[in-house]
Coordinates of C-alpha atoms in Angstrom, one line a residue:
Chain M
X296 CA 10.9 -9.2 -10.5
X297 CA 11.7 -12.3 -11.9
X298 CA 12.7 -15.8 -11.1
X299 CA 16.2 -17.2 -12.1
X300 CA 16.6 -20.2 -14.1
X301 CA 19.1 -22.2 -11.8
X302 CA 19.6 -25.6 -12.5
X303 CA 18.3 -29.0 -10.4
X304 CA 20.6 -31.0 -9.1
X305 CA 19.3 -34.6 -7.9
X306 CA 21.2 -34.2 -4.8
X307 CA 22.7 -31.2 -2.9
X308 CA 25.7 -31.9 -0.7
X309 CA 25.6 -31.8 2.8
X310 CA 29.3 -30.5 3.2
X311 CA 32.2 -29.5 1.2
X312 CA 35.9 -29.2 1.7
X313 CA 37.2 -27.2 2.4
X314 CA 34.4 -25.4 3.7
X315 CA 34.1 -22.2 1.8
X316 CA 31.6 -20.1 4.0
X317 CA 33.1 -17.2 5.3
X318 CA 30.2 -16.0 7.1
X319 CA 26.4 -17.0 7.8
X320 CA 24.2 -14.7 9.0
X321 CA 20.4 -15.1 10.4
X322 CA 18.7 -11.4 10.7
X323 CA 15.2 -10.2 11.3
X324 CA 14.5 -6.5 11.0
X325 CA 11.6 -4.9 13.2
X326 CA 10.0 -1.7 14.5
X327 CA 9.4 -1.0 17.8
X328 CA 8.2 1.8 20.0
X329 CA 10.8 1.1 22.6
X330 CA 13.6 3.5 22.7
X331 CA 16.8 2.7 21.1
X332 CA 18.6 3.7 24.9
X333 CA 16.9 0.6 26.6
X334 CA 17.0 -2.1 24.0
X335 CA 20.5 -3.5 24.6
X336 CA 19.8 -3.7 28.6
X337 CA 16.6 -6.0 27.8
X338 CA 18.3 -8.1 25.3
X339 CA 21.6 -8.4 27.5
X340 CA 19.1 -9.3 30.3
X341 CA 18.0 -12.2 28.3
X342 CA 21.3 -13.5 26.6
X343 CA 23.9 -12.6 29.6
X344 CA 24.0 -16.5 30.3
X345 CA 25.8 -17.0 27.1
X346 CA 27.4 -13.4 25.7
X347 CA 29.4 -11.2 27.1
X348 CA 28.6 -7.2 27.8
X349 CA 27.1 -5.2 24.9
X350 CA 30.5 -3.9 22.9
X351 CA 29.7 -0.6 21.1
X352 CA 30.5 -0.6 17.2
X353 CA 31.9 2.3 15.5
X354 CA 28.3 3.5 14.3
X355 CA 27.1 4.1 17.6
X356 CA 29.4 7.2 18.0
X357 CA 27.5 9.4 15.6
X358 CA 24.6 11.2 16.9
X359 CA 21.2 9.9 16.6
X360 CA 20.3 12.5 14.5
X361 CA 23.1 11.7 11.6
X362 CA 21.6 7.7 11.9
X363 CA 18.4 8.7 11.5
X364 CA 18.5 11.2 8.6
X365 CA 20.7 8.6 6.2
X366 CA 18.9 5.8 5.0
X367 CA 21.8 3.5 4.9
X368 CA 22.4 3.6 8.6
X369 CA 18.8 2.4 9.4
X370 CA 19.2 -1.1 9.5
X371 CA 22.7 -1.3 10.7
X372 CA 23.9 -2.9 14.0
X373 CA 25.1 -0.3 17.0
X374 CA 26.2 -2.9 19.6
X375 CA 27.5 -6.3 19.5
X376 CA 27.5 -9.6 22.0
X377 CA 30.4 -12.0 21.4
X378 CA 29.7 -15.5 22.5
X379 CA 31.9 -18.6 22.0
X380 CA 30.7 -19.6 18.4
X381 CA 28.3 -16.6 17.7
X382 CA 27.9 -13.0 17.6
X383 CA 24.5 -11.3 18.0
X384 CA 24.1 -7.7 16.8
X385 CA 21.7 -5.4 17.5
X386 CA 20.1 -2.4 16.6
X387 CA 17.4 0.1 16.5
X388 CA 15.8 -2.1 13.8
X389 CA 17.5 -5.3 13.3
X390 CA 19.1 -7.9 15.6
X391 CA 21.4 -10.7 13.8
X392 CA 22.8 -14.2 14.6
X393 CA 26.1 -14.2 12.9
X394 CA 28.7 -17.3 12.7
X395 CA 32.3 -16.9 14.1
X396 CA 35.2 -18.3 13.2
X397 CA 34.9 -21.9 11.5
X398 CA 31.4 -22.8 10.0
X399 CA 29.6 -24.5 12.7
X400 CA 27.1 -26.2 10.9
X401 CA 23.4 -25.6 10.0
X402 CA 22.1 -27.6 13.2
X403 CA 24.4 -25.7 15.0
X404 CA 23.3 -22.3 14.2
X405 CA 19.5 -23.3 13.7
X406 CA 19.9 -24.6 17.6
X407 CA 21.0 -21.3 18.0
X408 CA 18.9 -19.0 16.7
X409 CA 15.6 -21.0 18.1
X410 CA 17.5 -20.2 21.6
X411 CA 17.6 -16.5 20.5
X412 CA 14.3 -16.6 19.0
X413 CA 12.6 -17.4 22.8
X414 CA 15.0 -15.0 24.7
X415 CA 13.9 -11.9 22.2
X416 CA 10.5 -12.9 23.1
X417 CA 10.9 -12.6 26.6
X418 CA 12.9 -8.9 26.2
X419 CA 9.2 -7.9 24.8
X420 CA 10.9 -5.1 22.9
X421 CA 10.2 -6.8 19.6
X422 CA 7.1 -5.2 17.7
X423 CA 6.4 -6.3 14.1
X424 CA 8.6 -8.2 12.2
X425 CA 9.8 -6.2 8.8
X426 CA 12.3 -8.4 6.8
X427 CA 13.4 -11.9 7.2
X428 CA 16.7 -12.4 6.3
X429 CA 19.7 -15.4 5.6
X430 CA 23.0 -14.1 3.9
X431 CA 25.7 -16.8 3.3
X432 CA 28.9 -15.4 1.7
X433 CA 31.3 -17.9 0.5
X434 CA 35.3 -17.7 -0.5
X435 CA 37.2 -19.4 -2.8
X436 CA 40.7 -18.3 -3.9
X437 CA 41.5 -17.2 -7.3
X438 CA 38.6 -16.5 -10.1
X439 CA 35.5 -17.9 -9.4
X440 CA 33.5 -17.0 -12.6
X441 CA 35.1 -19.9 -14.8
X442 CA 33.6 -22.1 -12.1
X443 CA 30.0 -21.0 -12.2
X444 CA 26.8 -21.9 -14.4
X445 CA 26.4 -18.2 -14.7
X446 CA 28.9 -15.5 -15.7
X447 CA 29.4 -12.0 -18.2
X448 CA 29.3 -11.7 -21.6
X449 CA 30.6 -9.2 -23.8
X450 CA 29.8 -9.4 -27.7
X451 CA 28.7 -13.5 -27.6
X452 CA 32.4 -13.6 -25.8
X453 CA 32.7 -14.8 -21.9
X454 CA 34.8 -11.9 -20.2
X455 CA 37.8 -13.1 -18.5
X456 CA 40.9 -12.0 -16.9
X457 CA 39.2 -8.8 -15.8
X458 CA 37.7 -7.8 -12.3
X459 CA 34.3 -8.5 -12.3
X460 CA 31.5 -7.7 -10.0
X461 CA 27.9 -8.7 -10.5
X462 CA 25.1 -8.5 -8.5
X463 CA 21.7 -10.2 -9.6
X464 CA 18.1 -9.5 -7.6
X465 CA 15.7 -12.5 -8.5
X466 CA 12.8 -14.3 -7.0
X467 CA 12.8 -17.7 -5.5
X468 CA 9.1 -18.8 -4.0
X469 CA 8.4 -16.4 -1.9
X470 CA 12.1 -14.8 -1.3
X471 CA 13.7 -12.2 -2.8
X472 CA 17.2 -13.2 -3.7
X473 CA 20.3 -11.1 -3.8
X474 CA 23.7 -12.3 -5.1
X475 CA 26.5 -10.7 -5.2
X476 CA 29.5 -12.7 -7.3
X477 CA 33.1 -10.6 -7.4
X478 CA 36.4 -12.2 -8.5
X479 CA 38.5 -9.3 -6.8
X480 CA 37.8 -9.2 -3.0
X481 CA 40.3 -9.4 0.2
X482 CA 38.9 -11.5 3.2
X483 CA 40.4 -11.8 6.4
X484 CA 40.5 -15.9 7.2
X485 CA 42.0 -16.7 10.3
X486 CA 43.8 -13.4 10.6
X487 CA 45.4 -13.6 7.2
X488 CA 44.5 -10.9 4.4
X489 CA 43.6 -13.5 1.2
X490 CA 42.4 -12.6 -2.5
X491 CA 39.6 -14.3 -4.1
X492 CA 36.2 -14.3 -5.1
X493 CA 32.8 -14.2 -2.8
X494 CA 29.7 -15.8 -3.6
X495 CA 27.6 -13.7 -1.3
X496 CA 24.1 -14.5 -1.2
X497 CA 21.3 -12.7 0.8
X498 CA 17.7 -14.6 0.9
X499 CA 14.4 -12.5 2.1
X500 CA 11.0 -12.1 3.2
X501 CA 8.9 -9.4 3.5
X502 CA 6.6 -8.6 6.5
X503 CA 3.8 -10.4 5.1
X504 CA 5.7 -13.4 4.8
X505 CA 6.8 -14.5 8.1
X506 CA 5.9 -14.0 12.0
X507 CA 8.6 -13.9 13.7
X508 CA 8.1 -15.7 16.9
X509 CA 5.4 -18.3 15.2
X510 CA 6.9 -19.6 12.0
X511 CA 10.2 -17.4 11.8
X512 CA 12.4 -20.4 12.6
X513 CA 10.6 -22.6 9.6
X514 CA 11.2 -19.5 7.3
X515 CA 15.1 -19.7 8.0
X516 CA 15.1 -23.5 7.2
X517 CA 13.4 -22.8 3.9
X518 CA 15.3 -20.0 3.5
X519 CA 18.7 -22.4 4.4
X520 CA 17.0 -25.0 1.3
X521 CA 16.7 -22.3 -1.3
X522 CA 20.4 -21.1 -0.4
X523 CA 21.8 -24.6 -0.6
X524 CA 19.8 -24.9 -4.0
X525 CA 21.2 -22.0 -5.8
X526 CA 24.5 -22.1 -4.8
X527 CA 25.3 -25.7 -5.8
X528 CA 23.2 -25.4 -8.6
X529 CA 25.1 -22.6 -9.8
X530 CA 28.5 -24.6 -9.6
X531 CA 29.8 -26.2 -12.5
X532 CA 29.6 -29.8 -11.8
X533 CA 33.5 -30.1 -12.7
X534 CA 34.4 -27.6 -10.0
X535 CA 32.1 -29.1 -7.4
X536 CA 33.6 -32.3 -7.6
X537 CA 37.0 -31.2 -6.6
X538 CA 35.3 -30.0 -3.7
X539 CA 35.0 -33.6 -2.2
X540 CA 31.3 -33.1 -2.1
X541 CA 29.5 -35.6 0.7
X542 CA 25.9 -36.6 0.2
X543 CA 23.8 -38.1 3.0
Chain Q
X1 CA -17.0 17.2 36.0
X2 CA -16.8 17.4 32.1
X3 CA -16.0 20.8 30.3
X4 CA -19.0 23.0 29.6
X5 CA -20.4 22.7 26.3
X6 CA -20.1 26.9 25.8
X7 CA -16.3 26.4 26.0
X8 CA -14.4 26.0 22.6
X9 CA -11.4 23.5 22.3
X10 CA -8.5 23.0 20.2
X11 CA -6.8 20.4 18.7
X12 CA -3.2 20.5 17.2
X13 CA -3.0 18.9 13.3
X14 CA 0.3 17.5 12.9
X15 CA 2.2 16.4 9.7
X16 CA 1.5 12.8 10.2
X17 CA -2.6 13.9 9.6
X18 CA -1.9 16.9 7.2
X19 CA -1.4 16.3 3.7
X20 CA 0.3 19.7 2.6
X21 CA -0.1 18.8 -1.1
X22 CA -3.8 18.4 -1.4
X23 CA -4.8 20.4 2.1
X24 CA -6.4 17.4 3.6
X25 CA -6.7 16.3 7.3
X26 CA -7.2 12.8 8.0
X27 CA -9.7 11.1 9.9
X28 CA -7.7 9.7 12.6
X29 CA -7.3 12.9 14.0
X30 CA -10.4 12.5 15.6
X31 CA -11.3 8.7 15.3
X32 CA -10.7 6.1 18.4
X33 CA -10.8 7.1 22.0
X34 CA -9.0 9.5 24.3
X35 CA -8.6 12.2 21.6
X36 CA -6.3 15.1 23.3
X37 CA -7.6 18.7 22.9
X38 CA -6.6 22.1 24.6
X39 CA -9.4 24.0 26.1
X40 CA -9.3 27.5 25.0
X41 CA -10.7 29.3 27.8
X42 CA -7.7 28.1 29.9
X43 CA -4.9 28.6 26.7
X44 CA -6.2 31.2 24.2
X45 CA -5.4 30.2 20.8
X46 CA -2.5 32.9 20.0
X47 CA -0.7 30.8 23.2
X48 CA -1.8 27.6 22.2
X49 CA 0.3 27.9 19.1
X50 CA 3.3 27.6 21.6
X51 CA 1.8 25.1 23.4
X52 CA 1.5 22.8 21.0
X53 CA 4.6 23.4 19.8
X54 CA 6.2 22.6 23.0
X55 CA 4.3 19.4 23.7
X56 CA 3.2 17.6 20.6
X57 CA 5.8 19.1 18.2
X58 CA 9.0 16.6 17.3
X59 CA 11.1 17.6 14.5
X60 CA 12.0 16.2 12.1
X61 CA 9.4 13.5 12.1
X62 CA 6.6 15.6 13.4
X63 CA 5.4 19.1 12.9
X64 CA 2.6 20.9 13.9
X65 CA 0.9 22.4 10.8
X66 CA -2.3 23.9 11.5
X67 CA -5.1 23.9 14.5
X68 CA -8.4 22.9 14.4
X69 CA -11.0 24.6 17.0
X70 CA -14.4 23.5 17.6
X71 CA -17.0 24.2 20.4
X72 CA -18.0 21.6 22.8
X73 CA -21.5 22.1 22.4
X74 CA -21.4 21.5 18.7
X75 CA -19.3 18.6 19.1
X76 CA -21.8 16.8 21.2
X77 CA -24.7 17.8 18.7
X78 CA -23.0 16.5 15.8
X79 CA -22.0 13.1 18.1
X80 CA -25.8 12.9 19.1
X81 CA -26.8 13.6 15.5
X82 CA -25.1 11.1 13.8
X83 CA -27.2 8.8 12.1
X84 CA -25.1 5.8 11.7
X85 CA -24.6 5.6 15.6
X86 CA -25.7 8.7 17.9
X87 CA -22.9 9.0 20.3
X88 CA -22.7 11.2 23.5
X89 CA -19.5 12.7 23.3
X90 CA -18.0 14.3 26.2
X91 CA -14.8 16.6 26.6
X92 CA -13.5 15.5 30.0
X93 CA -10.8 17.9 31.7
X94 CA -7.1 15.8 32.1
X95 CA -4.7 19.2 33.5
X96 CA -0.7 17.5 32.7
X97 CA 1.7 19.0 34.8
X98 CA 2.7 21.3 31.8
X99 CA -0.2 21.3 30.2
X100 CA -2.9 22.6 31.9
X101 CA -5.5 23.1 29.5
X102 CA -5.2 19.8 28.5
X103 CA -8.6 17.8 28.1
X104 CA -9.8 14.3 26.3
X105 CA -12.7 13.4 24.5
X106 CA -12.8 9.9 26.0
X107 CA -15.2 8.2 24.0
X108 CA -14.6 6.1 21.0
X109 CA -15.4 8.1 17.8
X110 CA -15.8 5.8 14.4
X111 CA -14.3 6.9 11.2
X112 CA -17.9 8.3 9.8
X113 CA -18.2 10.3 12.8
X114 CA -14.7 11.4 13.1
X115 CA -15.3 12.6 9.3
X116 CA -18.6 14.5 10.5
X117 CA -16.0 16.4 13.0
X118 CA -13.6 17.2 10.3
X119 CA -16.5 19.0 8.5
X120 CA -17.2 21.2 10.9
X121 CA -13.4 22.0 12.3
X122 CA -12.6 25.7 12.1
X123 CA -8.9 25.3 10.7
X124 CA -6.5 28.2 11.7
X125 CA -3.0 28.9 10.2
X126 CA -0.1 29.8 12.2
X127 CA 0.7 33.8 12.1
X128 CA 4.1 34.2 10.2
X129 CA 5.1 36.8 12.5
Chain C
X210 CA 37.5 5.3 9.7
X211 CA 35.6 3.0 7.7
X212 CA 32.8 3.2 10.2
X213 CA 31.1 -0.2 8.7
X214 CA 34.4 -2.2 9.3
X215 CA 33.1 -4.0 12.1
X216 CA 29.9 -5.4 9.7
X217 CA 31.8 -5.9 6.4
X218 CA 33.2 -9.3 6.1
X219 CA 35.0 -8.3 3.0
X220 CA 36.2 -5.9 0.9
X221 CA 36.4 -5.1 -2.9
X222 CA 39.2 -4.0 -5.0
X223 CA 37.4 -0.9 -5.2
X224 CA 36.5 -0.9 -1.6
X225 CA 32.9 -0.8 -2.2
X226 CA 30.8 -1.6 1.2
X227 CA 29.3 -5.4 1.4
X228 CA 26.0 -4.1 2.3
X229 CA 23.3 -3.7 0.1
X230 CA 23.3 0.0 0.0
X231 CA 24.1 2.6 -2.4
X232 CA 27.9 3.1 -1.6
X233 CA 27.7 6.8 -2.7
X234 CA 24.4 8.7 -1.6
X235 CA 23.8 11.1 -4.1
X236 CA 21.5 11.6 -7.4
X237 CA 21.3 7.9 -8.0
X238 CA 19.8 5.3 -5.8
X239 CA 20.2 1.8 -5.7
X240 CA 17.5 -0.2 -4.0
X241 CA 16.6 -3.9 -2.0
X242 CA 15.2 -6.2 -3.9
X243 CA 11.6 -5.5 -4.9
X244 CA 12.0 -2.0 -3.7
X245 CA 12.5 -0.2 -7.2
X246 CA 9.2 -2.2 -8.0
X247 CA 7.4 -0.2 -5.1
X248 CA 8.7 2.8 -5.7
X249 CA 7.7 2.9 -9.3
X250 CA 4.4 1.6 -8.2
X251 CA 3.8 4.4 -5.6
X252 CA 5.1 7.1 -8.5
X253 CA 2.6 5.9 -10.6
X254 CA -0.6 5.9 -8.4
X255 CA -0.2 8.4 -6.2
X256 CA 2.4 10.7 -8.1
X257 CA 5.8 13.2 -6.6
X258 CA 3.3 13.8 -3.4
X259 CA 2.2 10.4 -2.4
X260 CA 5.7 9.2 -2.8
X261 CA 7.3 11.9 -0.6
X262 CA 4.8 11.3 2.2
X263 CA 5.5 7.7 1.9
X264 CA 9.4 8.1 2.3
X265 CA 8.5 10.8 4.8
X266 CA 7.0 8.0 7.2
X267 CA 9.3 5.3 6.5
X268 CA 12.3 7.6 7.3
X269 CA 10.7 9.2 10.6
X270 CA 8.4 7.2 12.1
X271 CA 10.3 4.1 12.2
X272 CA 10.3 4.1 16.6
X273 CA 7.8 5.4 19.0
X274 CA 6.6 9.2 17.9
X275 CA 4.6 11.5 18.9
X276 CA 3.7 12.7 22.7
X277 CA 1.9 9.4 23.6
X278 CA 4.6 7.4 21.9
X279 CA 2.2 6.4 18.9
X280 CA 3.4 2.8 17.5
X281 CA 5.8 2.9 14.4
X282 CA 5.0 2.8 10.5
X283 CA 3.7 -1.1 10.3
X284 CA 5.6 -3.3 7.8
X285 CA 2.5 -5.3 7.1
X286 CA 0.3 -2.3 6.7
X287 CA 2.8 -1.1 4.1
X288 CA 3.0 -4.5 2.4
X289 CA -1.2 -4.0 2.2
X290 CA -1.1 -0.9 1.2
X291 CA 1.3 -1.8 -1.8
X292 CA -0.6 -5.0 -2.6
X293 CA -3.5 -2.9 -2.7
X294 CA -2.1 -0.3 -4.8
X295 CA -1.3 -2.1 -7.6
X296 CA -5.2 -3.2 -8.6
X297 CA -6.8 0.1 -7.2
X298 CA -8.5 2.7 -9.4
X299 CA -7.9 5.9 -8.3
X300 CA -9.8 8.3 -10.7
X301 CA -7.8 10.5 -12.6
X302 CA -9.3 13.4 -11.7
X303 CA -8.5 13.0 -7.5
X304 CA -5.6 14.0 -5.9
X305 CA -5.1 11.0 -3.3
X306 CA -3.5 12.3 0.4
X307 CA -1.7 9.7 2.3
X308 CA -1.3 9.5 6.5
X309 CA -0.1 7.8 9.0
X310 CA -2.8 6.7 12.0
X311 CA -1.3 6.8 15.6
X312 CA -1.6 2.9 15.4
X313 CA 0.5 3.2 12.6
X314 CA -1.4 2.4 9.7
X315 CA -1.2 4.3 6.4
X316 CA -4.0 5.5 5.5
X317 CA -4.9 6.3 1.5
X318 CA -7.8 8.9 1.1
X319 CA -9.1 10.8 -1.9
X320 CA -12.3 12.4 -3.1
X321 CA -15.0 10.9 -5.6
X322 CA -16.1 13.4 -8.4
X323 CA -18.8 14.6 -6.3
X324 CA -16.2 16.0 -3.6
X325 CA -17.1 12.7 -1.1
X326 CA -14.7 11.4 0.7
X327 CA -12.8 7.7 -0.4
X328 CA -10.6 6.2 2.4
X329 CA -8.8 3.3 3.4
X330 CA -6.8 2.5 6.6
X331 CA -4.4 -0.5 5.7
X332 CA -3.7 -1.8 9.4
X333 CA -1.6 -5.0 10.3
X334 CA -4.2 -7.6 10.5
X335 CA -7.3 -5.9 9.4
X336 CA -8.0 -3.1 7.0
X337 CA -11.0 0.0 6.8
X338 CA -12.9 1.7 4.0
X339 CA -14.8 4.3 4.3
X340 CA -17.2 5.8 1.6
X341 CA -18.8 9.1 2.6
X342 CA -21.0 9.1 -0.3
X343 CA -23.1 5.9 0.8
X344 CA -22.4 6.1 4.2
X345 CA -20.3 2.9 4.6
X346 CA -17.9 2.1 6.9
X347 CA -16.7 -1.7 7.1
X348 CA -13.3 -3.3 8.8
X349 CA -12.4 -6.4 7.4
X350 CA -9.3 -8.7 7.3
X351 CA -6.8 -8.1 5.2
X352 CA -7.0 -11.3 3.0
X353 CA -10.7 -10.0 2.2
X354 CA -10.0 -6.3 1.4
X355 CA -9.1 -7.2 -2.5
X356 CA -13.0 -8.6 -2.6
X357 CA -14.5 -5.8 -0.8
X358 CA -12.7 -3.2 -3.0
X359 CA -13.8 -5.0 -6.2
X360 CA -17.2 -4.8 -4.5
X361 CA -17.2 -1.3 -3.5
X362 CA -15.0 0.5 -5.7
X363 CA -15.6 -1.3 -9.4
X364 CA -13.3 0.4 -11.9

């Protein structure tokens, strides 16, 4: 897989307004010999001080046989634990931390992940990491494509005014990146459904490129840096200037 | 007390260790320690199929494909005669509640020795009837 | 009921799911980034049979399995397996076999021109090479495996 030539900015903003981040998810996939039936209990023992009881997600109602026979379900969570600012989702081979409501900022997410890594270590079920991923989903009202430095072309002319959904998979140093751009989505924002565009970027590492308990947090840091460089690098400078960028 | 060298034992060969397309077995069938086997003196081969289906099979991930049998004395000869590292092999009874004929080869078996054992294994296919 | 609703933070106009997977399973498969390259590699080196064995292991042996709750297929074993496969020269006439060990390691085996076994077990940290023709057996850290294979299995 090739890398994508993304313009480098001399300075990357630390904040833009309004904050377009709809959801931030830090995820690790793993293998374990521990049966699924006891995983939620093992984790809950460790996180109950900050998170509520496990809540079943709808997929849990499917039989284990069906879940296991369908590859699409392999990495989906089956229960969630809700806290005041974050959700933890757990499945037989995945655990993720995601922001709830307004984006709390990277330092808050990093601190929570740091806490969670220790709780996962103490729970003792984590066998071997398979994939470490970070996904940021940004939402913008209207059509985002004219504001991007990447756009579809038809017979040498830019495609405009049509619904576009585009997925790019590329390498970024050690990371695999998957960028989804779509100019016709409906998103639930503060209880209201709004139409617009999403910039959905997922950065991940394979099993040989991280050790969750050793350098997992550092790898999330790197993913966050790449995420910002890709996101801001692909915005048209004129558009970025309308978002009141703040720099350190 | 170890199983008498005159006895024969059976080893389940499941789909993780048997490649149907090539008809080859994995050395890991015997490599390592505490290899589980069944004593044919306590459970004859035709009944061992049912026993292994119950005890080691877990469809869809793991199905019983073949059974390998060997004489305990022959196993010991192979171990002692293995040039790279002669190994004294034994078969120790280890009866389990639903698996009275269960026994183990407790010694650590190297890959090379495992290959030597596999070469002399008699491989049985299940009778479709 | 949209069973994925709680994990889908947005819906597209076509109501495709927002996950990475293929929205309509069938004859066409979508891959995670990097997966397509792996699928091509294993098909080209080990054929449909080897590809099928790998799919079988990754799909069915992801948790504890077997009568002793043997270890699930190791993701790191897979990584080493694929990086090795990319540079490995398996003789054209050989028919490679693929196995899963009780430690959750992938084991690749074939027979040389004289019918002697060549076996590589890919572990999470170390891997093992066995050459029946030379009575050679060695376990090395994964970083040293490429050198060992170059030395012992010249093209």
